[in-house]
Structure formats: structure tokens, C-alpha cells
């Protein structure tokens, strides 16, 4: 019930924001206050605030459940990540909202040449965000190496090894070629730590999606998969045709194999595994296994919850945008001041997804990730 209410609040907040944007686009600015837009913004703020309070902590793991039976039959269908409809709707709003608020604030308030000049980058923003949203959230095309793995699974054979999962680990690394002495930048990598039957450790990094939406969705999946199946056994699958993957990886300078990590429940995550320590699995003929036709693995689904480092930064930008729009919507300002406030609101909206992405990329969530101390490879190289 709590989950249903939280999802309803998320949907309602997006709906209210959509209404506000549409009202700004459809109805030109006129004398008097725009109570309709203000009401939509207030309702949206209430919904997202209620969602934040309800989900301000990570969802509890729930009562312990018996471990599922070991999965002997390997799936032949490795599915792409599902469409995140909330993120899709949010990104489309972020694409259109800056132009909507600036147009509403500047309509007949400043010279038309100024409006056209500032409209050009805003229209370019709409095109860029819309294209990236379609590419990464609707098409969701897998990288070529992972498509090869999916094809091999469907064809009937993959390299598969049984591991015990030790959970998700956030690595904080100072590279050995760093030349800074004070507060050097930290290279970070988030991965799933696993151990094979011989006690040897191995790691899998989450699938990275480059683009405006960044790797957020894939990392949330790995953050969910790690704690959920910590201490349980999982399968890691590599393509049967791993030799061409190795050759291409060396030429491209991206030393990693495509993998799929599958739990006994059938839930999976896509990822990468480093070339190091992998040959011992790929060259063993006993690890070449048949897949079961028609058996499907399903991607693990994250359950979003409020994180100040991620959602707090985003909501702060949106609050700034709403606050600067209030005088415009009340009709309290006009002329260049109105256009300037509209531009500030547009820039704040445009920076909101980037702020959330930066927080999700650089700030680990201790409820989902094990955060070890910083490992300085400069000292290791010197010794």
C-alpha cells in the first residue's frame, strides 16, 4: 500500500508539472495573476514533498525469505532494461519547460529580437534533450558487445560460471598517475563483488549509458541487485564468441568483457567485467553451457526513494525556478525584469537533471553500497 501511494504521488507531481507547462504554452500572458498555473505548481510541490517525506529512507529489505532453488537452466532471452516512464516524462518536461517559462515571462515584455536570440539556445536544448531521451530511454539499444552476448544466449550456448555474491562495493581510487598532492580527484567505480567456488574474487561493473541521462538507471539497478542477493549464488554469463570481443576491446582501449549477472529468481543486471582474471573462466571448456529456449531473464527494477544528495539538489533547482516565476505569475513585475526572471527560471530547470546526476555519480548511498577507504595507487606504485 505504501509503495502504491508513493508511486501515485510521483505520477501526480509529474502530472501537475505538465499542466503548468501546458498552461504557460497555450495561454499567452495577460494582465492579472495566473492562478491556474500557480495552483498547478502548488499541487505539484505538495505531491513531490509528500513523496520525499514518505520515501526519505531506503525501502526496508522486508522479512527474510527462503533462498530460491538453484537455477540449473540458463535463460536464452536476456532482456533490455525496461522503459523508465517516470524518467521519460520528467526528461521531456525538462526539455520543454525552459522555453515555456521564458516565453511566458518575456511575451510582449521585451523586444522581439531579444526573445528570438534567447529562444535559439532553448530550442536547441529541446531538440538535444528530446533526441537523447528517445535514444537512451525509449530505444534503449544495448552496446554491441552485449548484443553479441544476447545473440549467443538466444543461439543456445554461453560461457557461464556460478559465483557467490558479496554485495555492491563503491571503490574510491586515486590513480597512480595523479600529480596533485592536495585533495586529488578520486576516480570511482561501482561494482558487484563475487567469489567463485575456489574462493577467488571477481568484480562486475554496471552497464554505463553515456548521454544526458548518464549512468543513473544502470547504477541504481546494481545498487538494488547487490544488497538483495548478497550472500546468495548468481550466474555470470559471457558470450561464447569472446575472442572477437577481446580483440575489439584491445583495439578500442576498453579492456572489458560484456556480462549478464542472473540470480536464481531470474532477475538480472547487465555489466562489464575487466579482462584481468577472466581468462581462467573463458578458457575452461566445462564452463560452456547450453541455454534453455524460451526461458527469459528479467531486469531488476529499482524502487526510487528520496536521497538528498540526488533528489535534494534537483528539487532545490526546481524550487528556485518556481520562486522566480511567482512574481511573474502574480503580475507583479513587467518588462526586462519579467524576462530576466523567466531566463533564471529556465536555467534553473535546465540544471536540475545535471545536479541530480552529479550527486548520484559522486555520492555513494551507504544503505546500498559498501564504501571502503580511499585506495591510493600512487603509494602502491612507489613501494
mmCIF file of C-alpha atoms in Angstrom:
data_model
loop_
_atom_site.group_PDB
_atom_site.id
_atom_site.type_symbol
_atom_site.label_atom_id
_atom_site.label_comp_id
_atom_site.label_asym_id
_atom_site.label_seq_id
_atom_site.Cartn_x
_atom_site.Cartn_y
_atom_site.Cartn_z
ATOM 1 C CA UNK A 1 0.000 0.000 0.000
ATOM 2 C CA UNK A 2 2.807 2.396 0.927
ATOM 3 C CA UNK A 3 4.542 1.680 -2.373
ATOM 4 C CA UNK A 4 1.323 2.350 -4.313
ATOM 5 C CA UNK A 5 0.791 5.699 -2.567
ATOM 6 C CA UNK A 6 4.411 6.729 -3.225
ATOM 7 C CA UNK A 7 4.130 5.873 -6.913
ATOM 8 C CA UNK A 8 0.828 7.761 -7.139
ATOM 9 C CA UNK A 9 2.449 10.845 -5.627
ATOM 10 C CA UNK A 10 5.305 10.675 -8.144
ATOM 11 C CA UNK A 11 2.843 10.395 -11.007
ATOM 12 C CA UNK A 12 0.697 13.231 -9.645
ATOM 13 C CA UNK A 13 3.688 15.567 -9.294
ATOM 14 C CA UNK A 14 4.648 14.960 -12.933
ATOM 15 C CA UNK A 15 1.028 15.498 -13.952
ATOM 16 C CA UNK A 16 0.839 18.829 -12.143
ATOM 17 C CA UNK A 17 4.107 19.981 -13.709
ATOM 18 C CA UNK A 18 2.797 19.017 -17.140
ATOM 19 C CA UNK A 19 -0.382 21.021 -16.573
ATOM 20 C CA UNK A 20 1.640 24.077 -15.523
ATOM 21 C CA UNK A 21 3.884 23.858 -18.605
ATOM 22 C CA UNK A 22 0.928 23.379 -20.963
ATOM 23 C CA UNK A 23 -0.920 26.330 -19.448
ATOM 24 C CA UNK A 24 2.124 28.556 -19.974
ATOM 25 C CA UNK A 25 2.368 27.444 -23.588
ATOM 26 C CA UNK A 26 -1.308 27.564 -24.521
ATOM 27 C CA UNK A 27 -2.414 30.764 -22.848
ATOM 28 C CA UNK A 28 -0.373 33.891 -23.549
ATOM 29 C CA UNK A 29 0.462 36.254 -20.763
ATOM 30 C CA UNK A 30 -2.280 38.687 -19.880
ATOM 31 C CA UNK A 31 -2.937 41.248 -17.188
ATOM 32 C CA UNK A 32 -3.643 39.819 -13.773
ATOM 33 C CA UNK A 33 -2.436 36.826 -11.817
ATOM 34 C CA UNK A 34 -2.239 33.355 -13.326
ATOM 35 C CA UNK A 35 -3.848 31.435 -10.511
ATOM 36 C CA UNK A 36 -4.271 28.348 -12.672
ATOM 37 C CA UNK A 37 -0.503 27.925 -13.139
ATOM 38 C CA UNK A 38 0.181 28.788 -9.501
ATOM 39 C CA UNK A 39 -2.342 26.187 -8.365
ATOM 40 C CA UNK A 40 -0.744 23.508 -10.568
ATOM 41 C CA UNK A 41 2.725 24.361 -9.230
ATOM 42 C CA UNK A 42 1.498 24.325 -5.621
ATOM 43 C CA UNK A 43 -0.209 20.953 -6.085
ATOM 44 C CA UNK A 44 2.925 19.523 -7.698
ATOM 45 C CA UNK A 45 5.104 20.854 -4.872
ATOM 46 C CA UNK A 46 2.779 19.244 -2.323
ATOM 47 C CA UNK A 47 2.899 15.877 -4.103
ATOM 48 C CA UNK A 48 6.668 15.761 -4.508
ATOM 49 C CA UNK A 49 7.120 16.964 -0.924
ATOM 50 C CA UNK A 50 4.831 14.227 0.365
ATOM 51 C CA UNK A 51 6.726 11.659 -1.739
ATOM 52 C CA UNK A 52 10.025 12.909 -0.313
ATOM 53 C CA UNK A 53 8.813 12.578 3.264
ATOM 54 C CA UNK A 54 7.308 9.147 2.654
ATOM 55 C CA UNK A 55 10.416 7.728 0.955
ATOM 56 C CA UNK A 56 13.200 9.628 2.730
ATOM 57 C CA UNK A 57 14.782 6.328 3.735
ATOM 58 C CA UNK A 58 15.714 3.366 1.590
ATOM 59 C CA UNK A 59 12.932 0.776 1.344
ATOM 60 C CA UNK A 60 13.380 -1.856 4.060
ATOM 61 C CA UNK A 61 14.594 -5.217 2.815
ATOM 62 C CA UNK A 62 11.473 -6.889 4.169
ATOM 63 C CA UNK A 63 11.192 -10.171 6.043
ATOM 64 C CA UNK A 64 13.768 -12.820 5.160
ATOM 65 C CA UNK A 65 12.596 -15.212 2.501
ATOM 66 C CA UNK A 66 13.916 -18.684 1.777
ATOM 67 C CA UNK A 67 16.575 -18.777 -0.896
ATOM 68 C CA UNK A 68 15.192 -19.951 -4.236
ATOM 69 C CA UNK A 69 16.230 -23.280 -5.659
ATOM 70 C CA UNK A 70 19.499 -23.141 -7.591
ATOM 71 C CA UNK A 71 18.772 -22.228 -11.187
ATOM 72 C CA UNK A 72 20.183 -25.007 -13.349
ATOM 73 C CA UNK A 73 18.529 -23.937 -16.626
ATOM 74 C CA UNK A 74 20.092 -20.797 -18.050
ATOM 75 C CA UNK A 75 17.796 -18.293 -19.814
ATOM 76 C CA UNK A 76 18.120 -17.788 -23.538
ATOM 77 C CA UNK A 77 16.368 -14.400 -23.559
ATOM 78 C CA UNK A 78 18.386 -11.602 -21.967
ATOM 79 C CA UNK A 79 16.083 -8.587 -21.953
ATOM 80 C CA UNK A 80 16.950 -4.937 -22.302
ATOM 81 C CA UNK A 81 16.277 -2.664 -19.352
ATOM 82 C CA UNK A 82 12.595 -1.669 -19.195
ATOM 83 C CA UNK A 83 11.386 1.812 -20.041
ATOM 84 C CA UNK A 84 11.521 4.126 -17.031
ATOM 85 C CA UNK A 85 8.311 6.019 -17.763
ATOM 86 C CA UNK A 86 8.752 8.437 -14.865
ATOM 87 C CA UNK A 87 12.226 9.419 -16.010
ATOM 88 C CA UNK A 88 10.993 9.639 -19.601
ATOM 89 C CA UNK A 89 8.170 12.012 -18.666
ATOM 90 C CA UNK A 90 10.469 14.051 -16.441
ATOM 91 C CA UNK A 91 13.105 14.495 -19.153
ATOM 92 C CA UNK A 92 10.527 15.563 -21.729
ATOM 93 C CA UNK A 93 9.233 18.139 -19.260
ATOM 94 C CA UNK A 94 12.775 19.359 -18.631
ATOM 95 C CA UNK A 95 13.181 19.694 -22.399
ATOM 96 C CA UNK A 96 10.081 21.861 -22.917
ATOM 97 C CA UNK A 97 9.734 23.729 -19.595
ATOM 98 C CA UNK A 98 12.645 26.200 -20.049
ATOM 99 C CA UNK A 99 11.163 27.532 -23.286
ATOM 100 C CA UNK A 100 7.661 27.585 -21.791
ATOM 101 C CA UNK A 101 8.605 29.648 -18.748
ATOM 102 C CA UNK A 102 10.860 32.058 -20.641
ATOM 103 C CA UNK A 103 8.292 32.623 -23.395
ATOM 104 C CA UNK A 104 5.576 33.262 -20.828
ATOM 105 C CA UNK A 105 7.728 35.716 -18.865
ATOM 106 C CA UNK A 106 9.075 37.590 -21.904
ATOM 107 C CA UNK A 107 5.920 37.670 -24.054
ATOM 108 C CA UNK A 108 5.409 41.287 -25.222
ATOM 109 C CA UNK A 109 7.690 42.459 -22.393
ATOM 110 C CA UNK A 110 10.964 42.908 -24.280
ATOM 111 C CA UNK A 111 11.988 43.466 -27.875
ATOM 112 C CA UNK A 112 11.144 40.533 -30.146
ATOM 113 C CA UNK A 113 14.787 40.347 -31.285
ATOM 114 C CA UNK A 114 15.872 39.590 -27.717
ATOM 115 C CA UNK A 115 13.263 36.852 -27.430
ATOM 116 C CA UNK A 116 14.378 35.266 -30.692
ATOM 117 C CA UNK A 117 18.063 35.467 -29.709
ATOM 118 C CA UNK A 118 17.456 33.709 -26.407
ATOM 119 C CA UNK A 119 14.987 31.286 -27.970
ATOM 120 C CA UNK A 120 17.649 29.749 -30.206
ATOM 121 C CA UNK A 121 19.624 28.003 -27.429
ATOM 122 C CA UNK A 122 16.380 26.993 -25.715
ATOM 123 C CA UNK A 123 15.109 25.377 -28.915
ATOM 124 C CA UNK A 124 18.458 23.632 -29.327
ATOM 125 C CA UNK A 125 18.044 22.377 -25.752
ATOM 126 C CA UNK A 126 14.613 20.964 -26.599
ATOM 127 C CA UNK A 127 15.987 19.130 -29.621
ATOM 128 C CA UNK A 128 19.041 17.758 -27.795
ATOM 129 C CA UNK A 129 17.202 16.530 -24.705
ATOM 130 C CA UNK A 130 14.381 15.038 -26.757
ATOM 131 C CA UNK A 131 16.771 13.126 -29.020
ATOM 132 C CA UNK A 132 18.840 11.818 -26.116
ATOM 133 C CA UNK A 133 15.691 10.856 -24.240
ATOM 134 C CA UNK A 134 14.395 8.873 -27.188
ATOM 135 C CA UNK A 135 17.778 7.214 -27.744
ATOM 136 C CA UNK A 136 18.522 6.226 -24.161
ATOM 137 C CA UNK A 137 15.090 5.796 -22.592
ATOM 138 C CA UNK A 138 12.881 4.533 -25.415
ATOM 139 C CA UNK A 139 15.185 2.796 -27.878
ATOM 140 C CA UNK A 140 17.479 1.522 -25.057
ATOM 141 C CA UNK A 141 19.877 -0.017 -27.555
ATOM 142 C CA UNK A 142 22.399 -2.320 -25.920
ATOM 143 C CA UNK A 143 26.090 -1.786 -26.658
ATOM 144 C CA UNK A 144 27.399 -4.025 -29.406
ATOM 145 C CA UNK A 145 29.287 -6.449 -27.083
ATOM 146 C CA UNK A 146 26.140 -7.003 -25.016
ATOM 147 C CA UNK A 147 24.086 -7.593 -28.140
ATOM 148 C CA UNK A 148 26.610 -10.290 -29.052
ATOM 149 C CA UNK A 149 26.077 -11.893 -25.639
ATOM 150 C CA UNK A 150 22.298 -11.769 -26.084
ATOM 151 C CA UNK A 151 22.621 -13.343 -29.532
ATOM 152 C CA UNK A 152 24.810 -16.163 -28.208
ATOM 153 C CA UNK A 153 22.331 -16.860 -25.418
ATOM 154 C CA UNK A 154 19.478 -16.999 -27.915
ATOM 155 C CA UNK A 155 21.546 -19.226 -30.216
ATOM 156 C CA UNK A 156 21.919 -21.725 -27.405
ATOM 157 C CA UNK A 157 25.344 -21.518 -25.760
ATOM 158 C CA UNK A 158 27.205 -19.140 -23.440
ATOM 159 C CA UNK A 159 30.086 -19.277 -21.015
ATOM 160 C CA UNK A 160 28.533 -19.394 -17.529
ATOM 161 C CA UNK A 161 30.067 -19.664 -14.051
ATOM 162 C CA UNK A 162 28.417 -19.881 -10.647
ATOM 163 C CA UNK A 163 29.505 -17.268 -8.084
ATOM 164 C CA UNK A 164 28.573 -16.226 -4.570
ATOM 165 C CA UNK A 165 27.634 -12.551 -4.371
ATOM 166 C CA UNK A 166 29.286 -10.422 -1.694
ATOM 167 C CA UNK A 167 27.190 -7.336 -2.409
ATOM 168 C CA UNK A 168 27.791 -3.957 -4.027
ATOM 169 C CA UNK A 169 31.041 -2.088 -3.435
ATOM 170 C CA UNK A 170 31.833 1.565 -4.156
ATOM 171 C CA UNK A 171 35.558 1.870 -4.914
ATOM 172 C CA UNK A 172 37.343 5.165 -4.322
ATOM 173 C CA UNK A 173 40.667 5.256 -6.134
ATOM 174 C CA UNK A 174 43.437 7.808 -6.557
ATOM 175 C CA UNK A 175 45.175 6.749 -9.799
ATOM 176 C CA UNK A 176 48.906 6.231 -9.745
ATOM 177 C CA UNK A 177 49.452 8.911 -12.419
ATOM 178 C CA UNK A 178 47.756 11.626 -10.327
ATOM 179 C CA UNK A 179 50.052 14.647 -9.942
ATOM 180 C CA UNK A 180 48.041 16.508 -7.296
ATOM 181 C CA UNK A 181 49.123 16.429 -3.668
ATOM 182 C CA UNK A 182 46.177 18.205 -2.038
ATOM 183 C CA UNK A 183 42.685 16.739 -2.455
ATOM 184 C CA UNK A 184 43.404 14.805 -5.653
ATOM 185 C CA UNK A 185 40.338 13.919 -7.725
ATOM 186 C CA UNK A 186 39.009 10.469 -6.910
ATOM 187 C CA UNK A 187 38.342 8.006 -9.698
ATOM 188 C CA UNK A 188 35.383 5.948 -8.613
ATOM 189 C CA UNK A 189 33.937 2.662 -9.806
ATOM 190 C CA UNK A 190 30.857 0.875 -8.550
ATOM 191 C CA UNK A 191 30.832 -2.879 -8.882
ATOM 192 C CA UNK A 192 29.358 -6.143 -7.695
ATOM 193 C CA UNK A 193 31.843 -8.237 -5.743
ATOM 194 C CA UNK A 194 31.561 -12.015 -6.235
ATOM 195 C CA UNK A 195 33.563 -15.123 -5.312
ATOM 196 C CA UNK A 196 33.844 -18.364 -7.279
ATOM 197 C CA UNK A 197 33.798 -21.935 -5.998
ATOM 198 C CA UNK A 198 37.601 -21.864 -5.481
ATOM 199 C CA UNK A 199 37.398 -18.764 -3.294
ATOM 200 C CA UNK A 200 38.815 -16.375 -5.911
ATOM 201 C CA UNK A 201 37.312 -12.906 -6.069
ATOM 202 C CA UNK A 202 35.879 -11.247 -9.156
ATOM 203 C CA UNK A 203 34.049 -7.986 -9.888
ATOM 204 C CA UNK A 204 31.363 -6.770 -12.289
ATOM 205 C CA UNK A 205 30.777 -3.106 -13.125
ATOM 206 C CA UNK A 206 27.336 -1.813 -14.000
ATOM 207 C CA UNK A 207 26.398 -1.101 -17.595
ATOM 208 C CA UNK A 208 27.163 2.555 -18.315
ATOM 209 C CA UNK A 209 24.826 4.601 -20.533
ATOM 210 C CA UNK A 210 26.517 7.737 -21.815
ATOM 211 C CA UNK A 211 24.383 10.768 -22.531
ATOM 212 C CA UNK A 212 22.353 13.430 -20.774
ATOM 213 C CA UNK A 213 20.626 10.884 -18.538
ATOM 214 C CA UNK A 214 24.006 9.349 -17.714
ATOM 215 C CA UNK A 215 24.519 6.004 -15.966
ATOM 216 C CA UNK A 216 21.891 6.627 -13.288
ATOM 217 C CA UNK A 217 19.474 3.834 -14.244
ATOM 218 C CA UNK A 218 22.141 1.145 -14.530
ATOM 219 C CA UNK A 219 23.786 2.098 -11.253
ATOM 220 C CA UNK A 220 20.501 2.054 -9.403
ATOM 221 C CA UNK A 221 19.954 -1.474 -10.701
ATOM 222 C CA UNK A 222 23.347 -2.623 -9.438
ATOM 223 C CA UNK A 223 22.698 -0.909 -6.099
ATOM 224 C CA UNK A 224 19.447 -2.873 -5.774
ATOM 225 C CA UNK A 225 20.819 -6.185 -7.045
ATOM 226 C CA UNK A 226 23.814 -6.197 -4.681
ATOM 227 C CA UNK A 227 22.034 -5.947 -1.293
ATOM 228 C CA UNK A 228 19.084 -8.077 -2.446
ATOM 229 C CA UNK A 229 21.227 -11.077 -3.366
ATOM 230 C CA UNK A 230 24.158 -10.604 -1.004
ATOM 231 C CA UNK A 231 25.318 -13.973 0.289
ATOM 232 C CA UNK A 232 23.436 -15.850 -2.432
ATOM 233 C CA UNK A 233 24.612 -17.508 -5.589
ATOM 234 C CA UNK A 234 24.327 -15.958 -9.025
ATOM 235 C CA UNK A 235 25.297 -16.875 -12.563
ATOM 236 C CA UNK A 236 27.631 -14.707 -14.622
ATOM 237 C CA UNK A 237 27.337 -15.149 -18.381
ATOM 238 C CA UNK A 238 29.878 -14.238 -21.056
ATOM 239 C CA UNK A 239 29.410 -14.616 -24.823
ATOM 240 C CA UNK A 240 30.558 -17.863 -26.400
ATOM 241 C CA UNK A 241 32.301 -15.734 -29.035
ATOM 242 C CA UNK A 242 34.527 -13.990 -26.539
ATOM 243 C CA UNK A 243 37.640 -13.996 -28.758
ATOM 244 C CA UNK A 244 36.378 -11.229 -31.124
ATOM 245 C CA UNK A 245 35.232 -9.254 -28.094
ATOM 246 C CA UNK A 246 38.753 -9.473 -26.684
ATOM 247 C CA UNK A 247 40.307 -8.374 -29.977
ATOM 248 C CA UNK A 248 37.984 -5.386 -30.369
ATOM 249 C CA UNK A 249 38.354 -4.401 -26.702
ATOM 250 C CA UNK A 250 42.129 -4.251 -27.051
ATOM 251 C CA UNK A 251 41.940 -2.142 -30.208
ATOM 252 C CA UNK A 252 39.443 0.286 -28.689
ATOM 253 C CA UNK A 253 41.311 0.578 -25.404
ATOM 254 C CA UNK A 254 38.235 -0.526 -23.425
ATOM 255 C CA UNK A 255 39.548 -3.641 -21.634
ATOM 256 C CA UNK A 256 36.304 -5.276 -20.580
ATOM 257 C CA UNK A 257 34.012 -8.184 -21.427
ATOM 258 C CA UNK A 258 30.200 -7.920 -21.626
ATOM 259 C CA UNK A 259 28.460 -9.918 -18.913
ATOM 260 C CA UNK A 260 24.985 -10.613 -17.571
ATOM 261 C CA UNK A 261 24.551 -11.396 -13.870
ATOM 262 C CA UNK A 262 21.493 -13.551 -13.192
ATOM 263 C CA UNK A 263 20.095 -14.512 -9.792
ATOM 264 C CA UNK A 264 18.208 -17.725 -9.100
ATOM 265 C CA UNK A 265 14.969 -15.716 -9.131
ATOM 266 C CA UNK A 266 15.575 -14.882 -12.801
ATOM 267 C CA UNK A 267 16.391 -11.213 -12.101
ATOM 268 C CA UNK A 268 19.417 -9.870 -13.936
ATOM 269 C CA UNK A 269 21.673 -6.875 -14.498
ATOM 270 C CA UNK A 270 23.897 -6.097 -17.455
ATOM 271 C CA UNK A 271 27.504 -5.220 -16.790
ATOM 272 C CA UNK A 272 31.164 -5.259 -17.721
ATOM 273 C CA UNK A 273 33.978 -7.401 -16.348
ATOM 274 C CA UNK A 274 37.641 -6.499 -16.643
ATOM 275 C CA UNK A 275 39.876 -8.582 -18.873
ATOM 276 C CA UNK A 276 42.103 -9.319 -15.893
ATOM 277 C CA UNK A 277 41.408 -12.653 -14.158
ATOM 278 C CA UNK A 278 38.722 -13.560 -16.717
ATOM 279 C CA UNK A 279 40.616 -15.951 -18.977
ATOM 280 C CA UNK A 280 40.528 -18.650 -16.306
ATOM 281 C CA UNK A 281 36.753 -18.854 -16.793
ATOM 282 C CA UNK A 282 36.541 -18.372 -20.553
ATOM 283 C CA UNK A 283 39.168 -20.970 -21.468
ATOM 284 C CA UNK A 284 37.680 -23.767 -19.347
ATOM 285 C CA UNK A 285 35.531 -25.983 -21.628
ATOM 286 C CA UNK A 286 33.451 -27.068 -18.630
ATOM 287 C CA UNK A 287 32.026 -23.544 -18.398
ATOM 288 C CA UNK A 288 30.448 -23.647 -21.854
ATOM 289 C CA UNK A 289 26.770 -24.288 -21.124
ATOM 290 C CA UNK A 290 23.545 -24.561 -23.075
ATOM 291 C CA UNK A 291 20.688 -22.112 -22.590
ATOM 292 C CA UNK A 292 17.019 -23.080 -22.402
ATOM 293 C CA UNK A 293 14.885 -21.886 -25.331
ATOM 294 C CA UNK A 294 12.095 -19.518 -24.288
ATOM 295 C CA UNK A 295 13.370 -19.024 -20.727
ATOM 296 C CA UNK A 296 13.575 -15.289 -20.042
ATOM 297 C CA UNK A 297 15.622 -13.299 -17.541
ATOM 298 C CA UNK A 298 14.018 -10.071 -16.347
ATOM 299 C CA UNK A 299 15.956 -6.914 -15.398
ATOM 300 C CA UNK A 300 15.820 -5.981 -11.735
ATOM 301 C CA UNK A 301 13.547 -2.986 -11.104
ATOM 302 C CA UNK A 302 14.734 -0.259 -8.705
ATOM 303 C CA UNK A 303 12.277 1.313 -6.284
ATOM 304 C CA UNK A 304 13.171 5.027 -6.132
ATOM 305 C CA UNK A 305 13.307 6.784 -2.790
ATOM 306 C CA UNK A 306 14.296 10.301 -1.735
ATOM 307 C CA UNK A 307 18.011 10.975 -1.407
ATOM 308 C CA UNK A 308 19.125 14.484 -0.501
ATOM 309 C CA UNK A 309 22.362 14.122 -2.490
ATOM 310 C CA UNK A 310 20.358 13.352 -5.638
ATOM 311 C CA UNK A 311 16.751 14.494 -5.409
ATOM 312 C CA UNK A 312 17.512 17.297 -2.958
ATOM 313 C CA UNK A 313 19.835 19.002 -5.426
ATOM 314 C CA UNK A 314 17.301 18.622 -8.207
ATOM 315 C CA UNK A 315 14.381 19.894 -6.136
ATOM 316 C CA UNK A 316 16.451 22.883 -4.984
ATOM 317 C CA UNK A 317 16.867 23.970 -8.632
ATOM 318 C CA UNK A 318 13.185 23.455 -9.302
ATOM 319 C CA UNK A 319 12.317 25.451 -6.172
ATOM 320 C CA UNK A 320 14.488 28.320 -7.406
ATOM 321 C CA UNK A 321 12.689 28.191 -10.763
ATOM 322 C CA UNK A 322 9.262 28.245 -9.101
ATOM 323 C CA UNK A 323 10.235 31.070 -6.727
ATOM 324 C CA UNK A 324 11.491 33.296 -9.556
ATOM 325 C CA UNK A 325 8.295 32.646 -11.509
ATOM 326 C CA UNK A 326 5.934 33.619 -8.684
ATOM 327 C CA UNK A 327 6.282 37.430 -9.232
ATOM 328 C CA UNK A 328 5.748 36.887 -12.972
ATOM 329 C CA UNK A 329 2.653 34.739 -12.443
ATOM 330 C CA UNK A 330 1.242 37.237 -9.951
ATOM 331 C CA UNK A 331 1.727 40.056 -12.462
ATOM 332 C CA UNK A 332 3.938 41.947 -10.011
ATOM 333 C CA UNK A 333 6.778 42.573 -12.490
ATOM 334 C CA UNK A 334 6.990 43.504 -16.137
ATOM 335 C CA UNK A 335 9.419 44.490 -18.856
ATOM 336 C CA UNK A 336 13.052 43.414 -18.643
ATOM 337 C CA UNK A 337 12.676 42.231 -15.043
ATOM 338 C CA UNK A 338 9.996 39.756 -16.049
ATOM 339 C CA UNK A 339 12.105 38.422 -18.940
ATOM 340 C CA UNK A 340 15.162 38.132 -16.683
ATOM 341 C CA UNK A 341 13.215 36.157 -14.073
ATOM 342 C CA UNK A 342 11.942 33.878 -16.823
ATOM 343 C CA UNK A 343 15.506 33.293 -18.019
ATOM 344 C CA UNK A 344 16.695 32.493 -14.478
ATOM 345 C CA UNK A 345 13.845 30.009 -14.088
ATOM 346 C CA UNK A 346 14.722 28.393 -17.422
ATOM 347 C CA UNK A 347 18.393 27.984 -16.490
ATOM 348 C CA UNK A 348 17.451 26.516 -13.092
ATOM 349 C CA UNK A 349 15.199 23.930 -14.749
ATOM 350 C CA UNK A 350 17.931 23.045 -17.253
ATOM 351 C CA UNK A 351 20.459 22.468 -14.465
ATOM 352 C CA UNK A 352 18.137 20.266 -12.383
ATOM 353 C CA UNK A 353 18.821 16.892 -14.078
ATOM 354 C CA UNK A 354 22.552 17.598 -14.190
ATOM 355 C CA UNK A 355 22.583 18.331 -10.460
ATOM 356 C CA UNK A 356 20.836 15.047 -9.740
ATOM 357 C CA UNK A 357 23.225 13.154 -12.000
ATOM 358 C CA UNK A 358 26.289 14.685 -10.351
ATOM 359 C CA UNK A 359 25.004 13.731 -6.923
ATOM 360 C CA UNK A 360 24.220 10.178 -7.977
ATOM 361 C CA UNK A 361 27.639 9.789 -9.604
ATOM 362 C CA UNK A 362 29.812 11.193 -6.819
ATOM 363 C CA UNK A 363 27.950 10.499 -3.554
ATOM 364 C CA UNK A 364 27.562 6.838 -2.511
ATOM 365 C CA UNK A 365 24.466 5.628 -0.706
ATOM 366 C CA UNK A 366 25.668 3.768 2.417
ATOM 367 C CA UNK A 367 22.365 1.893 2.667
ATOM 368 C CA UNK A 368 23.066 0.205 -0.671
ATOM 369 C CA UNK A 369 26.844 0.392 -1.128
ATOM 370 C CA UNK A 370 29.793 -0.725 0.940
ATOM 371 C CA UNK A 371 32.144 2.291 0.958
ATOM 372 C CA UNK A 372 35.735 1.232 1.683
ATOM 373 C CA UNK A 373 38.538 3.705 2.448
ATOM 374 C CA UNK A 374 40.278 5.579 -0.350
ATOM 375 C CA UNK A 375 42.888 3.439 -2.079
ATOM 376 C CA UNK A 376 45.891 5.489 -3.184
ATOM 377 C CA UNK A 377 47.676 3.726 -6.045
ATOM 378 C CA UNK A 378 50.464 6.329 -6.002
ATOM 379 C CA UNK A 379 51.868 4.906 -2.785
ATOM 380 C CA UNK A 380 51.480 1.360 -4.063
ATOM 381 C CA UNK A 381 53.413 2.262 -7.223
ATOM 382 C CA UNK A 382 56.174 3.884 -5.177
ATOM 383 C CA UNK A 383 56.567 0.859 -2.941
#
